[in-house]
Amino acid sequence: MKLILSIEAIHPPLAGIGRYAWELATRAPLHREIESIQFMSDGRWTSLPSIEEVSGSTQRLDIQTESNQVPEPIQLNYKGRIHRALVQFPGEMRRRLGRIPLVSYAYGKIMPQVVSGQLNKVKEGIFHGPNYFVPKTHLPTVLTIHDLSIYRFPNWHPKARVERMRETIPASLQRTNLVLTDSEAIRQELMQEFDFPAERIKTVLLGVDQIYYPRTVEELHPVLHRFGLSVNAYSLFVSTIEPRKNLQNLIAAYRALPAATRQRWPLVLVGGTGWESDAIHADILRAESEGWLKYLGFVEQSVLPQLYAGCRLFTYPSWYEGFGLPIAEAMASGVPVLTSNTSSMPEVANGAALLVDPADRDDIRRALQRGLEDDCWRAQAIELGLQRAAQLSWDACVNNTVAAYQSVSAMRS
């Protein structure tokens, strides 16, 4: 079969939806059922960026037209000229511009028409939109919905994004042949929120990269030494610093631990600055001044496996997740996990983690203490976590996704 994959989400730093799209883009061409694959980004045919580009060594993903792809028309109408102006900005600048209501509105109105125009020239193939959007097209389509936080918690997003996505998601659901979700929890939410037919939603669990695995002290020492850390001597949090991740309750719960516990196992935070994070950073600075928290900021992908594998406990009491890749990455690294009892997180942990009420700081504190000090539970959690992580592979994700493409082809034939 011929596949057209939208890859706007692939940009540095490679995480979340970008990681998902990258794994599909790099693995699907190797699948025996995929005859050919074309990539589209912002309504233009493009080549897949290199791993160096998406790892953050450059902020610009150059748009190129390959000889085996449909060329962009030379003559542009006014919508085409506006579209070209928008996509000429580097990725990070484009994302910031997207928070401006007028720019977001223009993008949301023009982009679907540009994508549809390009696809109208394609005779056959399946279009997969891995980031909440599929256009009007004569081609069969598959749509991935990662979560419904735009509806459940709109205050976590810029207003312009909420308004645009609340138009994009329902329209895409009406157009698509099949929806994929990262977890059964989100599949159930989708059916409830939109009264969407169950037979047109398929859960395809995400995977864990093979770079995450238990490591020896000798393997860990060089990276941990660089950050002033020691093996088995810190708790870890990895994600963007933003309200959705519930860091303020995590920090407050950690502060409530005995001083000796905090000093023995300080809390280490890894992640770039996200939206509406000023209050969180104020809490981080206060805890750093008290000597029991270390904020590393954004770190390159190459050192994350060592930071995971070297920690005493991985902490992830997020308010809401569509999947929660860091949970799976920590389990694969052979460390115990604490996470929330909401949305997809119990499903991903599958009995291998301590589950907490993310709104209950005392519940989080008790779980932190157990996760750090209960050696019997820790040994069991490590074993169960490794077993669960082994069930989550990107190869399985891609195989199940290709099976979804085949089911759509069967529907249309």
Short mmCIF file of N, CA and C in Angstrom, two decimals, residues 132-303:
data_model
loop_
_atom_site.label_atom_id
_atom_site.label_comp_id
_atom_site.label_asym_id
_atom_site.label_seq_id
_atom_site.Cartn_x
_atom_site.Cartn_y
_atom_site.Cartn_z
N TYR A 132 -3.89 14.94 15.25
CA TYR A 132 -5.24 15.49 15.42
C TYR A 132 -5.92 16.01 14.15
N PHE A 133 -5.28 15.94 13.00
CA PHE A 133 -5.86 16.58 11.81
C PHE A 133 -5.78 15.68 10.58
N VAL A 134 -6.91 15.58 9.87
CA VAL A 134 -6.92 15.08 8.49
C VAL A 134 -7.75 16.05 7.66
N PRO A 135 -7.39 16.24 6.39
CA PRO A 135 -8.10 17.19 5.54
C PRO A 135 -9.25 16.54 4.79
N LYS A 136 -10.01 17.36 4.07
CA LYS A 136 -10.96 16.83 3.10
C LYS A 136 -10.16 16.24 1.95
N THR A 137 -10.45 15.01 1.59
CA THR A 137 -9.72 14.36 0.51
C THR A 137 -10.50 13.15 0.01
N HIS A 138 -10.24 12.79 -1.24
CA HIS A 138 -10.85 11.58 -1.79
C HIS A 138 -10.13 10.33 -1.31
N LEU A 139 -8.96 10.50 -0.69
CA LEU A 139 -8.18 9.36 -0.21
C LEU A 139 -8.72 8.84 1.12
N PRO A 140 -8.57 7.56 1.42
CA PRO A 140 -8.89 7.07 2.77
C PRO A 140 -7.93 7.68 3.78
N THR A 141 -8.42 7.93 4.99
CA THR A 141 -7.59 8.58 6.01
C THR A 141 -7.65 7.86 7.35
N VAL A 142 -6.54 7.99 8.08
CA VAL A 142 -6.44 7.53 9.46
C VAL A 142 -6.02 8.72 10.30
N LEU A 143 -6.66 8.91 11.43
CA LEU A 143 -6.43 10.06 12.31
C LEU A 143 -6.00 9.57 13.68
N THR A 144 -4.94 10.16 14.24
CA THR A 144 -4.55 9.83 15.62
C THR A 144 -4.96 10.97 16.54
N ILE A 145 -5.71 10.62 17.59
CA ILE A 145 -6.07 11.54 18.67
C ILE A 145 -5.32 11.08 19.91
N HIS A 146 -4.41 11.90 20.42
CA HIS A 146 -3.56 11.49 21.54
C HIS A 146 -4.22 11.71 22.90
N ASP A 147 -4.96 12.79 23.03
CA ASP A 147 -5.73 13.02 24.26
C ASP A 147 -6.76 14.09 23.99
N LEU A 148 -7.62 14.34 24.97
CA LEU A 148 -8.66 15.36 24.82
C LEU A 148 -8.50 16.46 25.86
N SER A 149 -7.25 16.82 26.16
CA SER A 149 -7.02 17.86 27.17
C SER A 149 -7.58 19.21 26.73
N ILE A 150 -7.68 19.44 25.42
CA ILE A 150 -8.28 20.67 24.91
C ILE A 150 -9.71 20.81 25.43
N TYR A 151 -10.40 19.69 25.61
CA TYR A 151 -11.77 19.69 26.11
C TYR A 151 -11.82 19.51 27.62
N ARG A 152 -10.98 18.64 28.16
CA ARG A 152 -11.02 18.35 29.59
C ARG A 152 -10.42 19.49 30.42
N PHE A 153 -9.31 20.05 29.94
CA PHE A 153 -8.59 21.07 30.71
C PHE A 153 -8.12 22.19 29.78
N PRO A 154 -9.03 22.99 29.24
CA PRO A 154 -8.63 24.03 28.28
C PRO A 154 -7.70 25.09 28.86
N ASN A 155 -7.73 25.25 30.18
CA ASN A 155 -6.85 26.26 30.81
C ASN A 155 -5.38 25.88 30.72
N TRP A 156 -5.07 24.66 30.31
CA TRP A 156 -3.67 24.24 30.16
C TRP A 156 -3.08 24.66 28.82
N HIS A 157 -3.88 25.26 27.96
CA HIS A 157 -3.42 25.58 26.61
C HIS A 157 -3.67 27.06 26.31
N PRO A 158 -2.86 27.65 25.42
CA PRO A 158 -3.15 29.01 24.95
C PRO A 158 -4.54 29.07 24.32
N LYS A 159 -5.21 30.19 24.52
CA LYS A 159 -6.58 30.33 24.03
C LYS A 159 -6.68 30.09 22.53
N ALA A 160 -5.70 30.59 21.78
CA ALA A 160 -5.73 30.43 20.32
C ALA A 160 -5.69 28.96 19.94
N ARG A 161 -4.89 28.18 20.66
CA ARG A 161 -4.81 26.74 20.36
C ARG A 161 -6.12 26.05 20.66
N VAL A 162 -6.74 26.41 21.78
CA VAL A 162 -8.01 25.79 22.15
C VAL A 162 -9.06 26.05 21.08
N GLU A 163 -9.15 27.31 20.65
CA GLU A 163 -10.16 27.67 19.65
C GLU A 163 -9.91 26.93 18.33
N ARG A 164 -8.65 26.88 17.91
CA ARG A 164 -8.34 26.21 16.64
C ARG A 164 -8.59 24.71 16.71
N MET A 165 -8.15 24.08 17.82
CA MET A 165 -8.29 22.63 17.94
C MET A 165 -9.74 22.22 18.12
N ARG A 166 -10.55 23.08 18.72
CA ARG A 166 -11.97 22.74 18.88
C ARG A 166 -12.73 22.83 17.55
N GLU A 167 -12.12 23.44 16.56
CA GLU A 167 -12.64 23.35 15.20
C GLU A 167 -12.04 22.16 14.46
N THR A 168 -10.73 21.97 14.65
CA THR A 168 -9.99 20.95 13.90
C THR A 168 -10.43 19.54 14.25
N ILE A 169 -10.54 19.24 15.55
CA ILE A 169 -10.81 17.86 15.96
C ILE A 169 -12.18 17.37 15.49
N PRO A 170 -13.29 18.10 15.75
CA PRO A 170 -14.58 17.59 15.27
C PRO A 170 -14.64 17.45 13.75
N ALA A 171 -14.04 18.42 13.03
CA ALA A 171 -14.05 18.34 11.57
C ALA A 171 -13.27 17.13 11.08
N SER A 172 -12.13 16.87 11.71
CA SER A 172 -11.32 15.72 11.31
C SER A 172 -12.02 14.40 11.62
N LEU A 173 -12.71 14.35 12.76
CA LEU A 173 -13.46 13.14 13.11
C LEU A 173 -14.56 12.85 12.09
N GLN A 174 -15.19 13.89 11.58
CA GLN A 174 -16.24 13.69 10.58
C GLN A 174 -15.67 13.16 9.26
N ARG A 175 -14.44 13.56 8.95
CA ARG A 175 -13.86 13.19 7.65
C ARG A 175 -13.21 11.82 7.64
N THR A 176 -12.65 11.40 8.77
CA THR A 176 -11.75 10.25 8.74
C THR A 176 -12.47 8.91 8.69
N ASN A 177 -11.77 7.92 8.18
CA ASN A 177 -12.31 6.56 8.16
C ASN A 177 -12.07 5.82 9.46
N LEU A 178 -10.93 6.11 10.11
CA LEU A 178 -10.57 5.38 11.33
C LEU A 178 -9.75 6.29 12.24
N VAL A 179 -10.01 6.17 13.55
CA VAL A 179 -9.26 6.94 14.56
C VAL A 179 -8.39 5.99 15.37
N LEU A 180 -7.16 6.40 15.61
CA LEU A 180 -6.26 5.67 16.51
C LEU A 180 -6.08 6.48 17.79
N THR A 181 -6.07 5.80 18.93
CA THR A 181 -5.74 6.44 20.20
C THR A 181 -4.57 5.69 20.84
N ASP A 182 -3.83 6.40 21.69
CA ASP A 182 -2.65 5.81 22.32
C ASP A 182 -2.99 4.89 23.49
N SER A 183 -4.22 4.98 23.97
CA SER A 183 -4.62 4.18 25.13
C SER A 183 -6.12 3.92 25.08
N GLU A 184 -6.55 2.90 25.81
CA GLU A 184 -7.97 2.60 25.90
C GLU A 184 -8.70 3.70 26.65
N ALA A 185 -8.02 4.33 27.60
CA ALA A 185 -8.64 5.43 28.36
C ALA A 185 -9.08 6.55 27.43
N ILE A 186 -8.23 6.93 26.48
CA ILE A 186 -8.59 8.00 25.55
C ILE A 186 -9.63 7.52 24.55
N ARG A 187 -9.59 6.26 24.18
CA ARG A 187 -10.63 5.71 23.30
C ARG A 187 -12.00 5.87 23.95
N GLN A 188 -12.09 5.55 25.24
CA GLN A 188 -13.36 5.69 25.95
C GLN A 188 -13.79 7.15 26.05
N GLU A 189 -12.84 8.04 26.31
CA GLU A 189 -13.16 9.48 26.38
C GLU A 189 -13.70 9.97 25.04
N LEU A 190 -13.08 9.52 23.96
CA LEU A 190 -13.48 9.95 22.63
C LEU A 190 -14.92 9.52 22.32
N MET A 191 -15.26 8.30 22.69
CA MET A 191 -16.62 7.82 22.46
C MET A 191 -17.62 8.64 23.26
N GLN A 192 -17.26 8.98 24.51
CA GLN A 192 -18.17 9.72 25.37
C GLN A 192 -18.32 11.18 24.93
N GLU A 193 -17.20 11.81 24.59
CA GLU A 193 -17.21 13.24 24.25
C GLU A 193 -17.93 13.51 22.94
N PHE A 194 -17.73 12.64 21.95
CA PHE A 194 -18.26 12.90 20.61
C PHE A 194 -19.31 11.89 20.15
N ASP A 195 -19.67 10.95 21.04
CA ASP A 195 -20.60 9.89 20.65
C ASP A 195 -20.10 9.21 19.37
N PHE A 196 -18.80 8.96 19.35
CA PHE A 196 -18.15 8.41 18.16
C PHE A 196 -18.27 6.89 18.17
N PRO A 197 -18.56 6.27 17.03
CA PRO A 197 -18.77 4.81 17.01
C PRO A 197 -17.53 4.03 17.41
N ALA A 198 -17.71 3.08 18.32
CA ALA A 198 -16.59 2.30 18.85
C ALA A 198 -15.85 1.54 17.77
N GLU A 199 -16.57 1.07 16.75
CA GLU A 199 -15.92 0.26 15.72
C GLU A 199 -14.98 1.07 14.83
N ARG A 200 -15.04 2.39 14.94
CA ARG A 200 -14.15 3.24 14.14
C ARG A 200 -13.01 3.83 14.96
N ILE A 201 -12.78 3.27 16.16
CA ILE A 201 -11.65 3.70 16.99
C ILE A 201 -10.84 2.47 17.38
N LYS A 202 -9.55 2.56 17.18
CA LYS A 202 -8.66 1.45 17.52
C LYS A 202 -7.56 1.96 18.45
N THR A 203 -7.33 1.25 19.55
CA THR A 203 -6.23 1.60 20.46
C THR A 203 -4.94 0.95 19.97
N VAL A 204 -3.92 1.78 19.80
CA VAL A 204 -2.59 1.30 19.44
C VAL A 204 -1.61 1.88 20.46
N LEU A 205 -1.14 1.04 21.37
CA LEU A 205 -0.23 1.50 22.41
C LEU A 205 1.10 1.95 21.81
N LEU A 206 1.70 2.94 22.43
CA LEU A 206 3.00 3.44 21.99
C LEU A 206 4.11 2.49 22.43
N GLY A 207 5.33 2.79 22.07
CA GLY A 207 6.45 1.91 22.36
C GLY A 207 7.54 2.59 23.17
N VAL A 208 8.53 1.80 23.53
CA VAL A 208 9.70 2.29 24.27
C VAL A 208 10.93 2.08 23.40
N ASP A 209 11.73 3.11 23.28
CA ASP A 209 12.96 3.00 22.51
C ASP A 209 13.92 2.03 23.20
N GLN A 210 14.67 1.31 22.41
CA GLN A 210 15.60 0.31 22.95
C GLN A 210 16.80 0.92 23.66
N ILE A 211 16.94 2.24 23.62
CA ILE A 211 18.04 2.88 24.35
C ILE A 211 17.77 2.90 25.85
N TYR A 212 16.54 2.57 26.26
CA TYR A 212 16.21 2.56 27.69
C TYR A 212 16.30 1.14 28.22
N TYR A 213 17.26 0.90 29.10
CA TYR A 213 17.46 -0.41 29.73
C TYR A 213 18.29 -0.23 30.99
N PRO A 214 18.27 -1.21 31.91
CA PRO A 214 19.08 -1.10 33.14
C PRO A 214 20.57 -1.04 32.79
N ARG A 215 21.33 -0.25 33.56
CA ARG A 215 22.75 -0.06 33.27
C ARG A 215 23.59 -0.26 34.53
N THR A 216 24.85 -0.57 34.31
CA THR A 216 25.77 -0.77 35.43
C THR A 216 26.24 0.58 35.97
N VAL A 217 26.79 0.54 37.18
CA VAL A 217 27.33 1.75 37.79
C VAL A 217 28.40 2.36 36.89
N GLU A 218 29.22 1.50 36.28
CA GLU A 218 30.30 1.99 35.41
C GLU A 218 29.74 2.71 34.19
N GLU A 219 28.63 2.22 33.65
CA GLU A 219 28.01 2.88 32.50
C GLU A 219 27.40 4.22 32.89
N LEU A 220 26.89 4.30 34.10
CA LEU A 220 26.16 5.49 34.54
C LEU A 220 27.07 6.61 35.01
N HIS A 221 28.20 6.26 35.57
CA HIS A 221 29.02 7.25 36.28
C HIS A 221 29.41 8.47 35.43
N PRO A 222 29.88 8.33 34.18
CA PRO A 222 30.32 9.51 33.44
C PRO A 222 29.22 10.56 33.26
N VAL A 223 28.02 10.12 32.90
CA VAL A 223 26.92 11.07 32.69
C VAL A 223 26.45 11.66 34.02
N LEU A 224 26.25 10.83 35.03
CA LEU A 224 25.77 11.34 36.31
C LEU A 224 26.79 12.29 36.93
N HIS A 225 28.06 11.99 36.81
CA HIS A 225 29.11 12.86 37.35
C HIS A 225 29.04 14.25 36.71
N ARG A 226 28.73 14.29 35.43
CA ARG A 226 28.59 15.57 34.72
C ARG A 226 27.54 16.46 35.36
N PHE A 227 26.49 15.86 35.91
CA PHE A 227 25.40 16.63 36.52
C PHE A 227 25.50 16.69 38.05
N GLY A 228 26.59 16.19 38.59
CA GLY A 228 26.76 16.20 40.04
C GLY A 228 25.85 15.23 40.76
N LEU A 229 25.54 14.09 40.11
CA LEU A 229 24.63 13.10 40.68
C LEU A 229 25.36 11.79 40.93
N SER A 230 24.77 10.97 41.81
CA SER A 230 25.31 9.64 42.11
C SER A 230 24.23 8.59 41.84
N VAL A 231 24.66 7.38 41.55
CA VAL A 231 23.73 6.29 41.24
C VAL A 231 22.85 5.97 42.44
N ASN A 232 21.54 5.83 42.18
CA ASN A 232 20.57 5.43 43.20
C ASN A 232 20.45 6.46 44.32
N ALA A 233 20.75 7.72 44.00
CA ALA A 233 20.79 8.74 45.06
C ALA A 233 19.94 9.96 44.73
N TYR A 234 18.90 9.80 43.90
CA TYR A 234 18.01 10.92 43.59
C TYR A 234 16.70 10.38 43.03
N SER A 235 15.64 11.15 43.22
CA SER A 235 14.38 10.90 42.52
C SER A 235 14.39 11.72 41.24
N LEU A 236 13.62 11.30 40.26
CA LEU A 236 13.67 11.94 38.94
C LEU A 236 12.28 12.26 38.42
N PHE A 237 12.17 13.40 37.77
CA PHE A 237 10.99 13.78 36.99
C PHE A 237 11.48 14.21 35.62
N VAL A 238 10.84 13.74 34.55
CA VAL A 238 11.21 14.12 33.19
C VAL A 238 9.97 14.53 32.42
N SER A 239 9.91 15.79 32.03
CA SER A 239 8.85 16.27 31.15
C SER A 239 8.96 17.79 31.06
N THR A 240 8.17 18.37 30.18
CA THR A 240 8.12 19.82 30.07
C THR A 240 7.60 20.42 31.38
N ILE A 241 8.15 21.56 31.75
CA ILE A 241 7.71 22.24 32.97
C ILE A 241 6.46 23.05 32.62
N GLU A 242 5.29 22.51 32.99
CA GLU A 242 4.02 23.15 32.67
C GLU A 242 2.96 22.68 33.67
N PRO A 243 1.84 23.42 33.81
CA PRO A 243 0.84 23.08 34.83
C PRO A 243 0.31 21.66 34.74
N ARG A 244 0.15 21.15 33.55
CA ARG A 244 -0.43 19.82 33.35
C ARG A 244 0.33 18.72 34.09
N LYS A 245 1.62 18.92 34.31
CA LYS A 245 2.46 17.87 34.89
C LYS A 245 2.40 17.83 36.42
N ASN A 246 1.71 18.79 37.03
CA ASN A 246 1.44 18.74 38.48
C ASN A 246 2.71 18.86 39.33
N LEU A 247 3.66 19.64 38.86
CA LEU A 247 4.92 19.78 39.58
C LEU A 247 4.76 20.50 40.91
N GLN A 248 3.82 21.41 41.00
CA GLN A 248 3.66 22.14 42.26
C GLN A 248 3.24 21.21 43.39
N ASN A 249 2.35 20.27 43.10
CA ASN A 249 1.98 19.30 44.13
C ASN A 249 3.11 18.31 44.41
N LEU A 250 3.86 17.95 43.38
CA LEU A 250 5.01 17.06 43.60
C LEU A 250 6.05 17.73 44.50
N ILE A 251 6.35 18.99 44.22
CA ILE A 251 7.35 19.71 45.03
C ILE A 251 6.85 19.88 46.46
N ALA A 252 5.57 20.21 46.62
CA ALA A 252 5.02 20.38 47.97
C ALA A 252 5.06 19.06 48.74
N ALA A 253 4.73 17.97 48.07
CA ALA A 253 4.77 16.65 48.72
C ALA A 253 6.20 16.28 49.09
N TYR A 254 7.13 16.59 48.23
CA TYR A 254 8.53 16.27 48.52
C TYR A 254 9.03 17.09 49.70
N ARG A 255 8.59 18.34 49.78
CA ARG A 255 8.99 19.20 50.90
C ARG A 255 8.48 18.63 52.23
N ALA A 256 7.36 17.91 52.19
CA ALA A 256 6.77 17.35 53.41
C ALA A 256 7.48 16.08 53.88
N LEU A 257 8.38 15.55 53.07
CA LEU A 257 9.17 14.39 53.51
C LEU A 257 10.13 14.80 54.62
N PRO A 258 10.57 13.85 55.46
CA PRO A 258 11.58 14.18 56.46
C PRO A 258 12.81 14.80 55.81
N ALA A 259 13.41 15.76 56.47
CA ALA A 259 14.57 16.46 55.91
C ALA A 259 15.68 15.49 55.53
N ALA A 260 15.89 14.47 56.36
CA ALA A 260 16.96 13.50 56.07
C ALA A 260 16.68 12.74 54.77
N THR A 261 15.40 12.45 54.51
CA THR A 261 15.04 11.75 53.27
C THR A 261 15.30 12.63 52.06
N ARG A 262 14.92 13.91 52.18
CA ARG A 262 15.14 14.84 51.06
C ARG A 262 16.62 15.04 50.78
N GLN A 263 17.41 15.09 51.82
CA GLN A 263 18.85 15.30 51.62
C GLN A 263 19.51 14.04 51.04
N ARG A 264 19.04 12.89 51.45
CA ARG A 264 19.63 11.64 50.95
C ARG A 264 19.25 11.39 49.49
N TRP A 265 17.97 11.70 49.15
CA TRP A 265 17.48 11.47 47.79
C TRP A 265 16.82 12.75 47.26
N PRO A 266 17.60 13.72 46.85
CA PRO A 266 17.01 14.96 46.34
C PRO A 266 16.19 14.71 45.07
N LEU A 267 15.32 15.64 44.77
CA LEU A 267 14.47 15.56 43.58
C LEU A 267 15.16 16.26 42.42
N VAL A 268 15.31 15.55 41.31
CA VAL A 268 15.95 16.10 40.10
C VAL A 268 14.88 16.26 39.02
N LEU A 269 14.79 17.47 38.46
CA LEU A 269 13.82 17.76 37.41
C LEU A 269 14.54 17.95 36.08
N VAL A 270 14.02 17.31 35.04
CA VAL A 270 14.57 17.43 33.69
C VAL A 270 13.45 17.84 32.75
N GLY A 271 13.64 18.93 32.01
CA GLY A 271 12.63 19.34 31.04
C GLY A 271 12.72 20.81 30.72
N GLY A 272 12.38 21.16 29.49
CA GLY A 272 12.38 22.55 29.08
C GLY A 272 11.19 23.30 29.64
N THR A 273 11.26 24.62 29.55
CA THR A 273 10.19 25.47 30.06
C THR A 273 8.99 25.44 29.13
N GLY A 274 7.81 25.21 29.70
CA GLY A 274 6.59 25.18 28.93
C GLY A 274 5.73 26.40 29.17
N TRP A 275 4.47 26.29 28.80
CA TRP A 275 3.53 27.40 28.86
C TRP A 275 3.07 27.63 30.30
N GLU A 276 2.91 28.92 30.68
CA GLU A 276 2.37 29.29 31.99
C GLU A 276 3.13 28.60 33.13
N SER A 277 4.45 28.71 33.11
CA SER A 277 5.26 27.99 34.10
C SER A 277 5.94 28.88 35.13
N ASP A 278 5.62 30.17 35.16
CA ASP A 278 6.31 31.09 36.07
C ASP A 278 6.16 30.67 37.53
N ALA A 279 4.94 30.32 37.93
CA ALA A 279 4.70 29.94 39.33
C ALA A 279 5.45 28.65 39.67
N ILE A 280 5.52 27.73 38.71
CA ILE A 280 6.25 26.48 38.94
C ILE A 280 7.73 26.77 39.12
N HIS A 281 8.27 27.64 38.29
CA HIS A 281 9.69 27.95 38.40
C HIS A 281 10.01 28.66 39.72
N ALA A 282 9.06 29.43 40.23
CA ALA A 282 9.26 30.05 41.54
C ALA A 282 9.38 28.98 42.62
N ASP A 283 8.53 27.95 42.54
CA ASP A 283 8.62 26.84 43.49
C ASP A 283 9.94 26.08 43.34
N ILE A 284 10.38 25.92 42.10
CA ILE A 284 11.64 25.23 41.84
C ILE A 284 12.81 26.00 42.47
N LEU A 285 12.83 27.30 42.27
CA LEU A 285 13.92 28.13 42.82
C LEU A 285 13.95 28.05 44.34
N ARG A 286 12.77 28.08 44.95
CA ARG A 286 12.72 28.00 46.42
C ARG A 286 13.28 26.66 46.90
N ALA A 287 12.85 25.57 46.27
CA ALA A 287 13.33 24.25 46.68
C ALA A 287 14.83 24.10 46.42
N GLU A 288 15.33 24.68 45.34
CA GLU A 288 16.77 24.64 45.07
C GLU A 288 17.54 25.37 46.16
N SER A 289 16.98 26.50 46.60
CA SER A 289 17.66 27.27 47.65
C SER A 289 17.68 26.51 48.97
N GLU A 290 16.71 25.60 49.16
CA GLU A 290 16.67 24.79 50.37
C GLU A 290 17.58 23.56 50.28
N GLY A 291 18.12 23.31 49.09
CA GLY A 291 19.15 22.30 48.94
C GLY A 291 18.70 20.88 48.64
N TRP A 292 17.41 20.67 48.33
CA TRP A 292 16.95 19.30 48.10
C TRP A 292 16.34 19.10 46.71
N LEU A 293 16.50 20.06 45.82
CA LEU A 293 16.00 19.95 44.45
C LEU A 293 17.07 20.47 43.50
N LYS A 294 17.20 19.79 42.37
CA LYS A 294 18.14 20.22 41.32
C LYS A 294 17.39 20.24 40.00
N TYR A 295 17.38 21.41 39.35
CA TYR A 295 16.72 21.53 38.05
C TYR A 295 17.78 21.56 36.96
N LEU A 296 17.75 20.56 36.08
CA LEU A 296 18.75 20.45 35.01
C LEU A 296 18.32 21.14 33.73
N GLY A 297 17.04 21.54 33.63
CA GLY A 297 16.56 22.12 32.39
C GLY A 297 16.45 21.08 31.30
N PHE A 298 16.44 21.54 30.06
CA PHE A 298 16.40 20.61 28.92
C PHE A 298 17.76 19.95 28.76
N VAL A 299 17.77 18.62 28.61
CA VAL A 299 19.02 17.90 28.35
C VAL A 299 18.88 17.14 27.04
N GLU A 300 20.00 16.88 26.39
CA GLU A 300 19.96 16.19 25.11
C GLU A 300 19.51 14.74 25.29
N GLN A 301 18.89 14.23 24.24
CA GLN A 301 18.34 12.87 24.25
C GLN A 301 19.38 11.83 24.63
N SER A 302 20.63 12.06 24.27
CA SER A 302 21.67 11.04 24.46
C SER A 302 21.96 10.73 25.92
N VAL A 303 21.62 11.64 26.85
CA VAL A 303 21.92 11.39 28.26
C VAL A 303 20.70 10.99 29.07
#
